[in-house]
Amino acid sequence: MRITLLCSDLRFESIQRIVPFLADELSRKEDFVVDLALLHGEGEFLSLHSSAVSVVSLDNPLHALRSGIPLLRLAHYFQKAKPDVVLSFGYTANCLAAMGKQLFHFFFRLIVSEPNMLELRKAEKSKFQRWRRAIPARFLYRNAELCVCASRGIARGLMALRVVPRRKIRVIYNPVDGPWVTARIAEPVKHPWFQTSEENKPPVIFCAGDPVHLKGMNVLLRAFSLLRDEMNFPARLMIVAEEGEDRKRLETLAEVMKLRDDICFLERGATSAYMAKAALMVLMSSHENFPSLLAEALACGVNVISAGNRQGPREILEDGKWGRLVPENNVDALAAALRETLESPMAPEILKKRAADFSMRRSFEEYCRAIQYVLNPHDERTSSWA
């Protein structure tokens, strides 16, 4: 039986983390032959697959992913490979697989995996641009036997937009503890804040992401100033962010607020390695569907704070059971949460217990159940999962 995993590429994104691992684990099953088909054959995770997995790069240039070229190349692959099950990851791959199945009458069983909430587009773009994605999904996703969502919030969003009926939805969380992430966490770091041996050294607060507009780091800077100056609580803040105008504005704000000695800006790199050694990780994004970095921090035993009212962080933290949730853009509440967490942190063992719900093994087992269900929906062993 041939299983095809279809993905745009293997760049460092939440959904791509599971693709090489899932392909390897499926290839170990005696009755499965596994292909890993990539619309654009590049990415950091490309080297993680085993030799038992056949990698098929359709060699689509990135600028052509919205044209008809990828569909024709994908249809040619489907015609040649004749997969029994296609498991696609992400909006572009989902739509192309569903369109190919519909237009060319392929008989494979299709499972689309949706890591994003399409309705989030309304917070960033016009209503027209929001529905430009939702309407094609509404007509194409109906060709899938199942739709896997990365969170219950995403599932509710797709049902609200009438993209997928409830009977076709399954929730499988994105995994956080794959071999690549584990290796990065174990990497040594050379930053002096983590190398000093002083007993009462200030705790390090970690934050990573795109600065200012989407991630709210300007609010974090003001809360950090309040923590350090008015609450007289010594601490250090480490921000991992890409170079750009937003980062320059953050650095200027830190200079104006006289925080520069206690704030460090780093380039993207061994994010997990730095986070694993911090006392606290703060997530400031208000547009995260399922923030894997939050679950990853729990896997490292690091205490977390999430700002905003999005379903993703609330779902991971179970409404504050495993970390503090603070209102968006509330400097006072964030400063208070910083101090309370640093003064009374949760034990790492407790946090890691929650992170086990997002393990790679558990995610793999759930995807196997999804594959077995679409192959044998009336089997008693799979019907209980419906």
Coordinates of C-alpha atoms in Angstrom, one line a residue:
M1 CA 0.0 0.0 0.0
R2 CA 1.5 3.3 -1.0
I3 CA 1.2 6.3 1.3
T4 CA 2.1 9.8 0.0
L5 CA 2.9 12.7 2.3
L6 CA 2.5 15.9 0.4
C7 CA 4.0 19.2 1.7
S8 CA 4.9 22.5 0.2
D9 CA 8.5 22.3 1.5
L10 CA 10.3 21.3 4.7
R11 CA 11.2 24.7 6.0
F12 CA 11.1 25.3 9.8
E13 CA 7.4 25.6 10.4
S14 CA 5.1 23.9 13.0
I15 CA 3.4 21.5 10.6
Q16 CA 6.6 20.5 8.8
R17 CA 8.2 19.1 12.0
I18 CA 6.2 15.9 11.9
V19 CA 6.5 15.2 8.2
P20 CA 9.9 13.5 8.1
F21 CA 9.3 11.7 11.3
L22 CA 5.9 10.5 10.2
A23 CA 7.3 9.4 6.8
D24 CA 10.0 7.4 8.6
E25 CA 7.7 5.7 11.1
L26 CA 5.2 4.8 8.4
S27 CA 8.0 3.3 6.2
R28 CA 8.8 0.9 9.0
K29 CA 5.4 -0.8 8.7
E30 CA 5.7 -3.8 6.4
D31 CA 2.6 -3.1 4.4
F32 CA 3.4 0.5 3.6
V33 CA 5.5 2.1 0.9
V34 CA 6.0 5.8 1.6
D35 CA 6.7 8.7 -0.7
L36 CA 7.5 12.2 0.6
A37 CA 6.3 14.6 -2.2
L38 CA 7.4 18.2 -2.0
L39 CA 6.0 21.0 -4.1
H40 CA 9.3 22.9 -3.6
G41 CA 12.2 20.6 -2.6
E42 CA 14.0 22.5 0.1
G43 CA 14.0 23.2 3.8
E44 CA 15.9 22.6 7.1
F45 CA 14.1 19.3 7.7
L46 CA 14.9 17.8 4.3
S47 CA 17.9 15.8 5.6
L48 CA 15.9 14.1 8.4
H49 CA 14.1 11.4 6.4
S50 CA 15.5 7.9 6.2
S51 CA 16.6 6.1 3.1
A52 CA 13.5 4.0 3.2
V53 CA 11.4 7.0 2.2
S54 CA 11.3 8.0 -1.4
V55 CA 11.5 11.8 -1.7
V56 CA 9.9 13.3 -4.8
S57 CA 10.6 16.9 -5.5
L58 CA 8.1 18.4 -8.0
D59 CA 10.5 21.3 -8.5
N60 CA 8.0 24.1 -8.5
P61 CA 9.5 27.6 -8.1
L62 CA 8.1 29.4 -5.1
H63 CA 6.5 32.2 -7.3
A64 CA 4.6 29.5 -9.3
L65 CA 2.8 27.9 -6.3
R66 CA -0.3 29.9 -7.1
S67 CA -0.4 29.0 -10.8
G68 CA -1.5 25.9 -12.5
I69 CA 2.0 24.5 -12.9
P70 CA 2.1 22.7 -9.5
L71 CA -1.3 21.1 -10.2
L72 CA -0.1 19.6 -13.5
R73 CA 3.1 18.3 -12.0
L74 CA 1.3 16.9 -9.0
A75 CA -1.3 15.2 -11.2
H76 CA 1.5 13.6 -13.3
Y77 CA 3.0 12.2 -10.0
F78 CA -0.4 10.9 -8.8
Q79 CA -0.9 9.2 -12.2
K80 CA 2.5 7.5 -12.1
A81 CA 2.7 6.6 -8.4
K82 CA -1.0 5.7 -7.8
P83 CA -1.0 6.3 -4.1
D84 CA -3.7 4.6 -1.9
V85 CA -3.7 7.4 0.7
V86 CA -2.5 11.0 0.3
L87 CA -1.8 12.9 3.5
S88 CA -1.3 16.6 2.7
F89 CA 0.0 19.3 5.0
G90 CA -0.9 23.0 4.8
Y91 CA -3.4 25.1 2.8
T92 CA -1.6 25.1 -0.5
A93 CA -0.8 21.3 -0.5
N94 CA -4.4 20.6 0.7
C95 CA -6.0 22.5 -2.1
L96 CA -3.8 21.1 -4.8
A97 CA -4.3 17.5 -3.7
A98 CA -8.1 18.0 -3.4
M99 CA -8.2 19.7 -6.8
G100 CA -6.2 17.0 -8.4
K101 CA -8.4 14.3 -7.0
Q102 CA -11.6 16.1 -8.2
L103 CA -10.4 17.1 -11.7
F104 CA -8.5 14.0 -12.6
H105 CA -10.7 11.5 -10.8
F106 CA -8.0 9.9 -8.8
F107 CA -9.2 7.2 -6.4
F108 CA -6.8 7.8 -3.4
R109 CA -8.1 8.5 0.0
L110 CA -7.3 12.0 1.0
I111 CA -6.5 13.4 4.5
V112 CA -5.9 17.1 4.6
S113 CA -4.0 18.6 7.6
E114 CA -4.9 22.2 8.4
P115 CA -2.5 23.9 10.8
N116 CA -4.0 27.4 10.5
M117 CA -7.3 29.0 11.3
L118 CA -8.6 30.6 8.0
E119 CA -10.7 33.1 9.9
L120 CA -7.6 34.7 11.4
R121 CA -7.2 36.4 8.1
K122 CA -9.9 38.8 9.1
A123 CA -7.6 40.3 11.8
E124 CA -4.9 41.1 9.3
K125 CA -6.5 41.6 5.9
S126 CA -9.7 42.7 4.2
K127 CA -12.8 40.6 4.3
F128 CA -12.3 39.9 0.5
Q129 CA -8.8 38.5 1.2
R130 CA -10.1 36.4 4.1
W131 CA -12.8 34.7 1.9
R132 CA -10.4 34.3 -1.0
R133 CA -8.9 31.5 1.1
A134 CA -12.0 30.2 2.8
I135 CA -14.2 29.8 -0.3
P136 CA -11.7 27.6 -2.3
A137 CA -11.2 25.5 0.9
R138 CA -15.0 25.1 1.3
F139 CA -15.3 23.6 -2.2
L140 CA -12.1 21.6 -2.2
Y141 CA -11.8 20.2 1.3
R142 CA -15.1 18.3 0.7
N143 CA -13.1 15.9 -1.5
A144 CA -11.1 14.8 1.5
E145 CA -12.2 11.8 3.6
L146 CA -10.8 13.5 6.8
C147 CA -9.5 16.9 7.8
V148 CA -6.9 16.9 10.6
C149 CA -6.8 20.2 12.6
A150 CA -3.9 21.2 14.9
S151 CA -6.2 22.4 17.6
R152 CA -9.9 22.4 18.7
G153 CA -10.0 26.1 18.0
I154 CA -8.9 25.6 14.4
A155 CA -11.6 22.9 14.1
R156 CA -14.3 25.2 15.4
G157 CA -13.1 27.9 13.0
L158 CA -13.3 25.6 9.9
M159 CA -16.8 24.5 11.0
A160 CA -17.9 28.1 11.5
L161 CA -16.8 29.0 8.0
R162 CA -18.6 25.8 6.7
V163 CA -15.4 24.5 5.2
V164 CA -15.6 21.0 6.7
P165 CA -18.5 19.2 8.5
R166 CA -18.0 17.9 12.0
R167 CA -18.0 14.3 11.0
K168 CA -14.9 14.8 8.9
I169 CA -12.8 16.6 11.5
R170 CA -10.2 15.1 13.8
V171 CA -7.9 17.1 16.1
I172 CA -4.2 16.0 16.2
Y173 CA -1.9 18.4 18.0
N174 CA 1.4 19.5 16.3
P175 CA 4.3 17.6 17.9
V176 CA 7.1 19.5 19.7
D177 CA 9.7 16.9 20.7
G178 CA 11.1 15.6 17.5
P179 CA 14.8 14.6 17.0
W180 CA 15.7 18.0 15.5
V181 CA 14.2 20.0 18.4
T182 CA 15.8 17.6 21.0
A183 CA 19.2 18.1 19.4
R184 CA 18.9 21.9 19.4
I185 CA 17.9 21.9 23.0
A186 CA 21.0 20.0 23.9
E187 CA 23.3 22.4 22.1
P188 CA 25.6 24.4 24.4
V189 CA 25.2 28.2 24.4
K190 CA 28.0 30.7 24.7
H191 CA 26.1 33.7 25.9
P192 CA 27.6 35.1 29.2
W193 CA 24.2 35.3 30.9
F194 CA 24.1 31.4 30.9
Q195 CA 27.8 30.9 31.6
T196 CA 28.3 32.9 34.8
S197 CA 28.6 31.0 38.0
E198 CA 27.3 33.7 40.4
E199 CA 24.7 32.4 42.8
N200 CA 22.2 35.2 42.7
K201 CA 22.4 36.0 39.0
P202 CA 19.2 37.6 37.6
P203 CA 16.8 35.2 35.9
V204 CA 16.5 35.3 32.1
I205 CA 13.2 35.9 30.4
F206 CA 13.1 34.5 26.9
C207 CA 10.9 35.7 24.0
A208 CA 11.2 34.8 20.3
G209 CA 9.3 35.9 17.2
D210 CA 8.6 38.7 14.8
P211 CA 8.8 42.1 16.6
V212 CA 6.3 44.7 17.5
H213 CA 3.1 44.5 15.4
L214 CA 2.2 40.8 15.5
K215 CA 4.2 39.8 18.6
G216 CA 3.6 42.7 20.9
M217 CA 7.2 42.9 22.1
N218 CA 6.9 46.6 22.7
V219 CA 4.4 45.7 25.5
L220 CA 6.8 43.2 26.9
L221 CA 9.6 45.9 27.0
R222 CA 7.3 48.2 29.0
A223 CA 6.3 45.4 31.4
F224 CA 9.9 44.4 31.8
S225 CA 10.8 48.0 32.7
L226 CA 8.0 48.1 35.2
L227 CA 9.2 44.8 36.7
R228 CA 12.8 46.0 37.0
D229 CA 12.4 49.6 38.1
E230 CA 9.1 50.0 39.9
M231 CA 8.9 46.5 41.3
N232 CA 12.6 46.4 42.0
F233 CA 12.9 42.9 40.7
P234 CA 16.2 42.2 38.9
A235 CA 15.9 40.2 35.7
R236 CA 17.2 40.0 32.1
L237 CA 15.3 39.8 28.9
M238 CA 16.5 37.9 25.8
I239 CA 14.7 38.6 22.5
V240 CA 15.3 36.5 19.4
A241 CA 14.1 38.3 16.3
E242 CA 15.1 38.9 12.7
E243 CA 16.9 42.0 11.6
G244 CA 14.7 44.7 10.2
E245 CA 13.0 48.0 10.9
D246 CA 10.8 46.6 13.7
R247 CA 13.8 45.2 15.6
K248 CA 15.5 48.6 15.2
R249 CA 12.5 50.3 16.8
L250 CA 12.6 47.8 19.6
E251 CA 16.3 48.5 20.2
T252 CA 15.6 52.2 20.1
L253 CA 12.8 51.8 22.6
A254 CA 15.1 49.8 24.9
E255 CA 17.7 52.6 24.7
V256 CA 15.1 55.3 25.5
M257 CA 13.8 53.3 28.5
K258 CA 17.4 52.8 29.7
L259 CA 17.1 49.0 29.6
R260 CA 19.9 48.2 27.1
D261 CA 22.2 46.6 29.7
D262 CA 19.5 44.1 30.7
I263 CA 18.1 43.3 27.3
C264 CA 19.9 41.2 24.6
F265 CA 18.8 40.9 21.0
L266 CA 19.8 37.7 19.2
E267 CA 19.6 36.5 15.6
R268 CA 17.5 33.4 14.9
G269 CA 19.4 30.2 15.4
A270 CA 19.5 27.9 18.3
T271 CA 16.2 29.2 19.7
S272 CA 15.4 26.0 21.6
A273 CA 18.8 25.9 23.2
Y274 CA 18.5 29.4 24.7
M275 CA 14.9 28.9 25.7
A276 CA 15.7 25.6 27.6
K277 CA 18.1 27.5 29.8
A278 CA 15.8 30.5 30.6
A279 CA 13.7 30.9 33.7
L280 CA 10.7 31.9 31.8
M281 CA 9.3 32.1 28.2
V282 CA 6.9 34.7 27.2
L283 CA 4.6 34.5 24.1
M284 CA 3.3 37.9 23.0
S285 CA 1.6 37.0 19.8
S286 CA -2.2 37.5 19.4
H287 CA -2.4 35.6 16.1
E288 CA -1.1 32.1 17.0
N289 CA -3.3 29.2 16.0
F290 CA -1.2 26.6 17.8
P291 CA 2.0 28.1 19.1
S292 CA 4.4 25.2 19.1
L293 CA 7.0 27.3 20.9
L294 CA 4.7 27.4 23.9
A295 CA 4.4 23.6 24.0
E296 CA 8.1 23.3 23.3
A297 CA 8.9 25.4 26.4
L298 CA 6.7 23.1 28.5
A299 CA 8.7 20.1 27.1
C300 CA 11.9 21.9 28.3
G301 CA 10.4 22.3 31.8
V302 CA 10.3 26.1 31.3
N303 CA 7.6 28.2 32.9
V304 CA 5.5 30.2 30.4
I305 CA 3.3 33.3 30.1
S306 CA 1.0 33.9 27.1
A307 CA -0.6 37.2 26.3
G308 CA -3.8 37.5 24.3
N309 CA -7.1 35.7 24.1
R310 CA -6.5 33.3 21.2
Q311 CA -7.7 29.8 21.5
G312 CA -4.3 28.2 20.7
P313 CA -2.4 29.3 23.9
R314 CA -5.5 28.8 26.0
E315 CA -5.9 25.2 24.7
I316 CA -2.2 24.4 25.3
L317 CA -2.2 25.9 28.8
E318 CA -5.8 24.6 29.6
D319 CA -7.0 28.1 30.6
G320 CA -4.0 28.8 32.8
K321 CA -3.5 25.4 34.5
W322 CA 0.0 25.0 33.0
G323 CA 1.0 28.7 32.7
R324 CA -0.2 32.2 33.1
L325 CA -2.5 33.9 30.6
V326 CA -2.7 37.7 30.6
P327 CA -4.9 40.1 28.6
E328 CA -3.5 41.5 25.4
N329 CA -1.7 44.9 25.6
N330 CA -2.0 45.0 29.4
V331 CA 1.4 46.2 30.6
D332 CA 0.5 46.0 34.3
A333 CA -1.0 42.5 34.1
L334 CA 2.0 41.3 32.2
A335 CA 4.5 42.8 34.7
A336 CA 2.6 41.2 37.6
A337 CA 2.6 37.8 35.8
L338 CA 6.3 38.1 35.2
R339 CA 7.0 38.7 38.9
E340 CA 4.6 36.0 40.2
T341 CA 6.0 33.4 37.8
L342 CA 9.6 34.2 38.7
E343 CA 8.9 34.2 42.4
S344 CA 6.7 31.0 42.4
P345 CA 7.6 28.9 39.3
M346 CA 5.9 25.6 38.6
A347 CA 8.2 22.5 38.9
P348 CA 9.7 21.4 35.6
E349 CA 8.4 17.8 36.1
I350 CA 4.8 19.2 36.1
L351 CA 5.3 21.1 32.9
K352 CA 6.9 18.2 31.1
K353 CA 3.9 16.1 32.1
R354 CA 1.6 18.4 30.1
A355 CA 4.1 18.5 27.2
A356 CA 3.7 14.7 26.8
D357 CA 0.3 15.4 25.3
F358 CA 2.1 16.9 22.3
S359 CA 4.8 14.2 21.8
M360 CA 5.9 13.1 18.4
R361 CA 4.9 9.5 19.3
R362 CA 1.4 10.4 20.2
S363 CA 1.0 12.5 17.1
F364 CA 2.2 9.6 14.9
E365 CA -0.2 7.2 16.6
E366 CA -3.1 9.5 15.9
Y367 CA -2.2 9.9 12.2
C368 CA -2.0 6.1 11.9
R369 CA -5.5 5.9 13.3
A370 CA -6.6 8.5 10.7
I371 CA -5.0 6.4 7.9
Q372 CA -6.6 3.2 9.1
Y373 CA -10.0 5.0 9.4
V374 CA -10.1 6.3 5.8
L375 CA -9.0 2.8 4.6
N376 CA -11.6 0.9 6.7
P377 CA -14.2 3.3 8.0
H378 CA -16.6 0.5 8.8
D379 CA -14.1 -1.6 10.7
E380 CA -15.0 -2.0 14.3
R381 CA -11.4 -1.1 15.3
T382 CA -11.7 2.3 13.6
S383 CA -15.3 3.1 13.9
S384 CA -14.9 4.0 17.6
W385 CA -12.6 6.8 16.5
A386 CA -15.3 8.4 14.2

